Tab-separated table of C-alpha atoms in Angstrom:
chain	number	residue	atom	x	y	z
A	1	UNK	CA	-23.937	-11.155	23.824
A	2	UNK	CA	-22.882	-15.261	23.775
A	3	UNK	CA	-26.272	-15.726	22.013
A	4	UNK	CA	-25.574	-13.450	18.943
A	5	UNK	CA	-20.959	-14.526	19.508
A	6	UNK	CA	-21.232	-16.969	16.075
A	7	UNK	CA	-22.996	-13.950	14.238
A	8	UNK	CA	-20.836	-11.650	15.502
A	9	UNK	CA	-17.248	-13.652	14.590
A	10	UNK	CA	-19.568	-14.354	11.054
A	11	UNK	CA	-19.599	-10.968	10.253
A	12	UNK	CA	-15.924	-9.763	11.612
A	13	UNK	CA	-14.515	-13.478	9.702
A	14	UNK	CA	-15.997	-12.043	6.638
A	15	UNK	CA	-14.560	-8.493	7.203
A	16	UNK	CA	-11.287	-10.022	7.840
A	17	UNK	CA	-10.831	-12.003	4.458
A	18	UNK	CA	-11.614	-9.006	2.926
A	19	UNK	CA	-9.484	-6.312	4.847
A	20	UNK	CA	-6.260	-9.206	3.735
A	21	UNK	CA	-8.184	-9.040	0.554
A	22	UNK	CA	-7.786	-4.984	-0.121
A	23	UNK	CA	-4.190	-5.141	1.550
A	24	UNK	CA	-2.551	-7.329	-0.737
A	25	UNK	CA	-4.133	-6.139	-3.860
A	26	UNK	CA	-3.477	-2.356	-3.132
A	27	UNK	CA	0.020	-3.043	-1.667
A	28	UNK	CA	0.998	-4.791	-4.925
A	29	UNK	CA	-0.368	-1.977	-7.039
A	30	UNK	CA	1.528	0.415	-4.990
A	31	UNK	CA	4.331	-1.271	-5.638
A	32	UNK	CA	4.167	-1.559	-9.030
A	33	UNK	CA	3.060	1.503	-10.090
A	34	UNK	CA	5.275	3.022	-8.335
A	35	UNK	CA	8.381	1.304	-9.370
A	36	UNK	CA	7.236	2.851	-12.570
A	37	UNK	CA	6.678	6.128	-11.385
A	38	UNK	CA	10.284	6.046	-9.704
A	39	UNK	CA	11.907	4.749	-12.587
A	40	UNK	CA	10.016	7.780	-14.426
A	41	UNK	CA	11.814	10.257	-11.506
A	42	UNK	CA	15.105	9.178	-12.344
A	43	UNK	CA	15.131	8.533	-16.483
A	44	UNK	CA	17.214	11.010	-18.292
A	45	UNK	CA	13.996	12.177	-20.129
A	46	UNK	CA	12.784	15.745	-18.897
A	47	UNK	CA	8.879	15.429	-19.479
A	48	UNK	CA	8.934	12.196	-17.632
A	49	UNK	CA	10.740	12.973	-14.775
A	50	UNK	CA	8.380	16.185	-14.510
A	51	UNK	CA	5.460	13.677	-14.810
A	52	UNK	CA	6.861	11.759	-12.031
A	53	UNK	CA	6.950	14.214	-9.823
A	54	UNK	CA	4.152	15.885	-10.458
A	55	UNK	CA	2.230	12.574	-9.748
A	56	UNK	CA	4.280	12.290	-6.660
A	57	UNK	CA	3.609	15.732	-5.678
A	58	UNK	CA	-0.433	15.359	-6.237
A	59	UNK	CA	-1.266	12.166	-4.577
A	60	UNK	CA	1.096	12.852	-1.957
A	61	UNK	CA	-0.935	15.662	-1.252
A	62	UNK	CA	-4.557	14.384	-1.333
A	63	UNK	CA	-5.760	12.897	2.012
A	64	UNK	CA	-6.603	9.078	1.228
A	65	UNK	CA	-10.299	9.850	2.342
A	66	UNK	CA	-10.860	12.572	-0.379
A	67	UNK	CA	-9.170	10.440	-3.029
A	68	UNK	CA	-11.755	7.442	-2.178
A	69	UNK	CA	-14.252	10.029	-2.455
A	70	UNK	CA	-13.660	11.121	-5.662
A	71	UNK	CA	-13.036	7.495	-7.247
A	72	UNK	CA	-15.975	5.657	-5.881
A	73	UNK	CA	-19.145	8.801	-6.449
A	74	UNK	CA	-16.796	11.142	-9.182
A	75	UNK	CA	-16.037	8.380	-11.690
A	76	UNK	CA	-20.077	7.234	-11.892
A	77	UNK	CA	-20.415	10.628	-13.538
A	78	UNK	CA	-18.089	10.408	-15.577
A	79	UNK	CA	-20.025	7.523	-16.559
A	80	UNK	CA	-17.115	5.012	-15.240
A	81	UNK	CA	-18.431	2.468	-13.592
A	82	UNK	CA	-16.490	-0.118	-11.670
A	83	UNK	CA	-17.115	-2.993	-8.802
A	84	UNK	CA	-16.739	-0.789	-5.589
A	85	UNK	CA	-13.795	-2.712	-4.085
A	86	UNK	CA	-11.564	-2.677	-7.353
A	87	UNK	CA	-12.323	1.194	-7.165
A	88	UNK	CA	-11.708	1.811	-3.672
A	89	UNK	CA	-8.661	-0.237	-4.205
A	90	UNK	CA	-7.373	1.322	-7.316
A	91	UNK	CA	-7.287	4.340	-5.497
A	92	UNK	CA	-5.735	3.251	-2.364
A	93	UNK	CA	-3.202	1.546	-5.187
A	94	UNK	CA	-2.144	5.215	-6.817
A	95	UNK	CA	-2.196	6.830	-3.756
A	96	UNK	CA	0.439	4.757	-1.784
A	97	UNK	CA	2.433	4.693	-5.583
A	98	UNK	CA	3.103	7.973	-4.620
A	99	UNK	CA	5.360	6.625	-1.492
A	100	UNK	CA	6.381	3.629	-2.752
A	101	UNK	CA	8.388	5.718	-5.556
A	102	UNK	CA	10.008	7.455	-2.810
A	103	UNK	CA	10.912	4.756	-1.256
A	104	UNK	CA	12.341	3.223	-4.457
A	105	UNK	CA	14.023	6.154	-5.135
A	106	UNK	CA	15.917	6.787	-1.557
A	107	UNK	CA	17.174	3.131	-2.223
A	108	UNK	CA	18.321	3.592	-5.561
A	109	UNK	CA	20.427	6.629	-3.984
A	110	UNK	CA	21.774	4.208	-1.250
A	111	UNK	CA	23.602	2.650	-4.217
A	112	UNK	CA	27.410	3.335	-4.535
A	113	UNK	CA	27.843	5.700	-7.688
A	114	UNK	CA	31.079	4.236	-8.597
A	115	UNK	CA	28.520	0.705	-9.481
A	116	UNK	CA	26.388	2.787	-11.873
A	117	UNK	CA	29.971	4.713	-13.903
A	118	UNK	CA	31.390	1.086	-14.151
A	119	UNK	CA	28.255	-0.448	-15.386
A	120	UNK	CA	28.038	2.647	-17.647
A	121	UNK	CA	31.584	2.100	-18.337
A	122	UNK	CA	30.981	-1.477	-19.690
A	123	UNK	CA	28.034	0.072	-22.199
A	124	UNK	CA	24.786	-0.852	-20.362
A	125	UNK	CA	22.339	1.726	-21.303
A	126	UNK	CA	20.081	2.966	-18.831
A	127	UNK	CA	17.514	-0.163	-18.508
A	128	UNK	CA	20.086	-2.759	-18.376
A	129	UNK	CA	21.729	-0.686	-15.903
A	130	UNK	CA	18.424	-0.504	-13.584
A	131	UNK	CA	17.692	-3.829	-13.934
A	132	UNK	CA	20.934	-5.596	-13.087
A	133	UNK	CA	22.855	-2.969	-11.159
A	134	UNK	CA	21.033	-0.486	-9.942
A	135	UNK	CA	17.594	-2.229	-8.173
A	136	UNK	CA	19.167	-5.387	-7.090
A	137	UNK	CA	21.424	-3.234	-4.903
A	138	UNK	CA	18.643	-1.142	-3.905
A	139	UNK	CA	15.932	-3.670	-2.477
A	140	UNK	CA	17.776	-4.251	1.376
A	141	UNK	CA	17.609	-0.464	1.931
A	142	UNK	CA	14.003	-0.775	0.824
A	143	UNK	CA	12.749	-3.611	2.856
A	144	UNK	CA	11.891	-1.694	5.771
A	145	UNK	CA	10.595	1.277	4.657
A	146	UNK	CA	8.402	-0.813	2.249
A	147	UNK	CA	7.467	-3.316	5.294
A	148	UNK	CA	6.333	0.108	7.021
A	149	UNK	CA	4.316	1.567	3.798
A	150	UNK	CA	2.173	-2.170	4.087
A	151	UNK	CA	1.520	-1.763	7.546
A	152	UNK	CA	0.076	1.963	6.707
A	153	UNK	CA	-1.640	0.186	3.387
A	154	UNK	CA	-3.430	-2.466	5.957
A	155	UNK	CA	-4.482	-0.117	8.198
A	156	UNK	CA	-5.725	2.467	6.064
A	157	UNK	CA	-7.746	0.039	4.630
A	158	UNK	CA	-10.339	0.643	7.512
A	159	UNK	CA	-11.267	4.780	5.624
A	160	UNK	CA	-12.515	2.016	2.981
A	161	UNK	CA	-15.687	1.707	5.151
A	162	UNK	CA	-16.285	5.130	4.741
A	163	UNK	CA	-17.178	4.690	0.925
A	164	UNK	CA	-19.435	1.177	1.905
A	165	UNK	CA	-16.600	-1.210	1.403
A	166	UNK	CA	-17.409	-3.919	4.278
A	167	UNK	CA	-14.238	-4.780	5.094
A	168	UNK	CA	-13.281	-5.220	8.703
A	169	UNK	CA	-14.206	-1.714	10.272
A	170	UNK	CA	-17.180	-1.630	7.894
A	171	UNK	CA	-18.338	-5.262	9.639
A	172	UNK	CA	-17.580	-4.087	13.201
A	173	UNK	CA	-19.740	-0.845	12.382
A	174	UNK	CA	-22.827	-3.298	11.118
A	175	UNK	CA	-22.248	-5.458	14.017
A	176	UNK	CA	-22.336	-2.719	16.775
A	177	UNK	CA	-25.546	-0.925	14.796
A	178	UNK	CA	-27.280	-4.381	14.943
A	179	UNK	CA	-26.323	-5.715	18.006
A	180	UNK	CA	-25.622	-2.637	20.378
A	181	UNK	CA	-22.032	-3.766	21.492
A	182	UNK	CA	-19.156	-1.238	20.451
A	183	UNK	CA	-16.505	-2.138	22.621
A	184	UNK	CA	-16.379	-5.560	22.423
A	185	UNK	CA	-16.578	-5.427	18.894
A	186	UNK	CA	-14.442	-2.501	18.518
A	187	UNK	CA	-12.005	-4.440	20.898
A	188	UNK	CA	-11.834	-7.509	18.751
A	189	UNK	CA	-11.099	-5.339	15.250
A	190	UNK	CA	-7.934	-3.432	17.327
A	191	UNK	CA	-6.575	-6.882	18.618
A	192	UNK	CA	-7.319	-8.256	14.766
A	193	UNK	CA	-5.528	-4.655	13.567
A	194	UNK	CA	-2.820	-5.200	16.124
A	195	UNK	CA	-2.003	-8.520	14.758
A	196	UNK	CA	-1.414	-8.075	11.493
A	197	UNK	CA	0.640	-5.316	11.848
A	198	UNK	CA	2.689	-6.742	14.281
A	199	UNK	CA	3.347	-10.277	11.845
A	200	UNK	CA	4.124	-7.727	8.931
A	201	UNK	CA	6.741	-6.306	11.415
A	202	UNK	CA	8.298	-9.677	12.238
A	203	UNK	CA	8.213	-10.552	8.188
A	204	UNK	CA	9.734	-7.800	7.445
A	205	UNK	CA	12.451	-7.997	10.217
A	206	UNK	CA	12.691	-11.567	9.031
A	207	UNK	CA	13.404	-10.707	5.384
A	208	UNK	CA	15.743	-7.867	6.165
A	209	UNK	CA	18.223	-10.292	8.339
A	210	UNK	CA	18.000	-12.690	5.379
A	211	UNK	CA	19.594	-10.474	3.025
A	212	UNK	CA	21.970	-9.409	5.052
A	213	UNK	CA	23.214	-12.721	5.795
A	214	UNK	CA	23.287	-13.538	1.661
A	215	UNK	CA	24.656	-10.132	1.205
């Protein structure tokens, strides 16, 4: 084992970077798309409300695994054809959108509906309204919840390897084909997976005392 160690913490290193990699890139797509999709839930506009949540309704629906099935060997025949990661992680992306919306929305409902009749009362339409009343109210009640949602993005991350992604689980896989040791490898991915969840935690905890404090 010692011999083959550098290899080994190579392989998992590499893994790693790329696990952060896939976290960040599908937590911020989450987020963003569904900010959109929430803002789409609560417009005064019929269809797009229904649209909303409809698309909340479908990919909250869809085990991850299917969905990252579908993206990375369905969209080749539809003769679509994209990097692996930026698939996997467009798909991650839409399906934790579906969350993140409901998320945005339970904070948007946290605000005091006297705040949105006065700014209605002073003529902000429904944008203006969002924008400056409505979600800068809403993001404390959303800080946790969200902090929760990118734990769940970093660890689902790992179903990524079941599609050929090598990110962290996909590494320790290799590494326990090649080298015949599964639980020490194994061991050092659920120490590396325990560790990043537990610094989002205290991030998140960190933020959320911030804002109360400025609030």
């Amino acid at each position: 084992m010692s011999a083959h160690l550098p290899d080994i913490a190579g392989q998992l290193a590499h893994g790693l970077l790329l696990t952060l990699a896939l976290t960040a890139l599908v937590f911020v797509g989450a987020v963003v798309a569904g900010v959109v999709v929430a803002v789409l839930r609560i417009c005064p506009v019929a269809p797009l409300r229904s649209f909303g949540a409809a698309y909340v309704a479908l990919f909250r629906n869809v085990p991850l695994l299917v969905l990252l099935v579908l993206f990375v060997f369905g969209l080749p025949d539809l003769g679509l054809l994209y990097p692996l990661f930026a698939t996997a992680a467009t798909a991650m992306a839409l399906y934790w959108a579906a969350f993140v919306c409901e998320v945005v929305r339970s904070g948007v409902r946290a605000v005091p509906r006297g705040q949105v009749e006065a700014a209605r009362a002073l003529g902000l339409g429904f944008g203006a309204c969002l924008r400056f009343v409505i979600l800068p109210q809403a993001i404390r009640p959303m800080v946790q919840p969200l902090g929760s949602l990118f734990i769940g993005c970093a660890l689902s991350t790992s179903l990524a390897a079941a599609v050929g992604v090598a990110e962290l689980t996909g590494q320790a896989e290799f590494v326990t084909l090649r080298y015949d040791q599964p639980l020490t490898t194994f061991a050092i991915t659920t120490v590396v997976y325990v560790a990043i969840t537990l610094s989002a935690g205290l991030v998140t905890g960190r933020i959320e005392r911030k804002l109360a404090v400025s609030r």
